[in-house]
Amino acid sequence: MELKTVKYNYYCLNPEFKNEISVSNIIYLFYKNSDCLYIGETNTSLSDRCYRHTPKESDKPWFKEGNLIHIIKLDANIDNIARQALESSFILAYRPKYNKKG
């Protein structure tokens, strides 16, 4: 596992932002300063989730309100079921504002 932290400003995204979040097989945590807003998981890249999928996560309130993303890159042997179980554990532990689970 690897942890990557990406700081951003929704209204002034730097040109490298999409590259910084182009990581797959991850759990991601959106924050506004020290407040956890949303936790998700994906096998595709976060960049795909934010800009290519419908609905786009870049349109969501946690993306607009946030200013920090913690990205946990999982080992290749972590499959969908294990990744979703990890996501649920993080949601139960952090109780983010915008997650409906837990």
C-alpha positions as a Python dict, from the first residue, in 0.01 Angstrom:
ca = {
    (1, 'M'): (0, 0, 0),
    (2, 'E'): (103, 357, -67),
    (3, 'L'): (-45, 683, 56),
    (4, 'K'): (-58, 988, -167),
    (5, 'T'): (-191, 1327, -60),
    (6, 'V'): (-308, 1578, -320),
    (7, 'K'): (-395, 1936, -224),
    (8, 'Y'): (-625, 2125, -458),
    (9, 'N'): (-851, 2423, -501),
    (10, 'Y'): (-1168, 2340, -695),
    (11, 'Y'): (-1187, 2689, -844),
    (12, 'C'): (-823, 2697, -952),
    (13, 'L'): (-708, 2345, -1041),
    (14, 'N'): (-347, 2324, -1153),
    (15, 'P'): (-275, 2164, -1492),
    (16, 'E'): (-113, 1860, -1324),
    (17, 'F'): (-416, 1780, -1107),
    (18, 'K'): (-560, 1510, -1336),
    (19, 'N'): (-220, 1339, -1353),
    (20, 'E'): (-184, 1352, -975),
    (21, 'I'): (-512, 1163, -929),
    (22, 'S'): (-456, 912, -1211),
    (23, 'V'): (-412, 621, -973),
    (24, 'S'): (-620, 301, -985),
    (25, 'N'): (-721, 29, -735),
    (26, 'I'): (-760, 282, -457),
    (27, 'I'): (-954, 406, -161),
    (28, 'Y'): (-984, 784, -160),
    (29, 'L'): (-1079, 1027, 113),
    (30, 'F'): (-1189, 1384, 36),
    (31, 'Y'): (-1121, 1637, 310),
    (32, 'K'): (-1191, 2001, 384),
    (33, 'N'): (-893, 2079, 609),
    (34, 'S'): (-924, 1815, 885),
    (35, 'D'): (-1291, 1724, 821),
    (36, 'C'): (-1352, 1406, 623),
    (37, 'L'): (-1621, 1477, 362),
    (38, 'Y'): (-1639, 1157, 155),
    (39, 'I'): (-1475, 817, 123),
    (40, 'G'): (-1489, 608, -193),
    (41, 'E'): (-1317, 326, -375),
    (42, 'T'): (-1248, 245, -736),
    (43, 'N'): (-1063, -2, -952),
    (44, 'T'): (-1035, 263, -1226),
    (45, 'S'): (-844, 584, -1169),
    (46, 'L'): (-982, 867, -960),
    (47, 'S'): (-930, 1089, -1262),
    (48, 'D'): (-1173, 867, -1457),
    (49, 'R'): (-1424, 879, -1170),
    (50, 'C'): (-1402, 1256, -1150),
    (51, 'Y'): (-1407, 1346, -1518),
    (52, 'R'): (-1521, 1058, -1740),
    (53, 'H'): (-1785, 856, -1552),
    (54, 'T'): (-2146, 964, -1519),
    (55, 'P'): (-2231, 1105, -1276),
    (56, 'K'): (-1900, 1284, -1251),
    (57, 'E'): (-1755, 1310, -902),
    (58, 'S'): (-1617, 1654, -989),
    (59, 'D'): (-1980, 1774, -979),
    (60, 'K'): (-2035, 1642, -625),
    (61, 'P'): (-2038, 1868, -318),
    (62, 'W'): (-1746, 1689, -150),
    (63, 'F'): (-1526, 1762, -452),
    (64, 'K'): (-1630, 2127, -462),
    (65, 'E'): (-1597, 2179, -84),
    (66, 'G'): (-1280, 1978, -38),
    (67, 'N'): (-922, 2091, -58),
    (68, 'L'): (-733, 1767, 6),
    (69, 'I'): (-751, 1410, -116),
    (70, 'H'): (-581, 1119, 54),
    (71, 'I'): (-537, 835, -195),
    (72, 'I'): (-453, 489, -67),
    (73, 'K'): (-306, 283, -351),
    (74, 'L'): (-379, -82, -278),
    (75, 'D'): (-168, -381, -370),
    (76, 'A'): (-258, -561, -693),
    (77, 'N'): (-386, -865, -501),
    (78, 'I'): (-665, -658, -338),
    (79, 'D'): (-982, -738, -535),
    (80, 'N'): (-1320, -563, -555),
    (81, 'I'): (-1466, -738, -250),
    (82, 'A'): (-1165, -662, -30),
    (83, 'R'): (-1150, -301, -154),
    (84, 'Q'): (-1520, -248, -79),
    (85, 'A'): (-1477, -400, 268),
    (86, 'L'): (-1188, -162, 336),
    (87, 'E'): (-1397, 132, 214),
    (88, 'S'): (-1682, 33, 450),
    (89, 'S'): (-1439, 10, 742),
    (90, 'F'): (-1306, 359, 671),
    (91, 'I'): (-1660, 495, 643),
    (92, 'L'): (-1757, 342, 978),
    (93, 'A'): (-1443, 480, 1141),
    (94, 'Y'): (-1454, 835, 997),
    (95, 'R'): (-1830, 888, 941),
    (96, 'P'): (-1785, 1133, 651),
    (97, 'K'): (-2045, 1402, 597),
    (98, 'Y'): (-2150, 1288, 246),
    (99, 'N'): (-2137, 908, 270),
    (100, 'K'): (-2472, 734, 303),
    (101, 'K'): (-2325, 402, 418),
    (102, 'G'): (-2266, 330, 785),
}
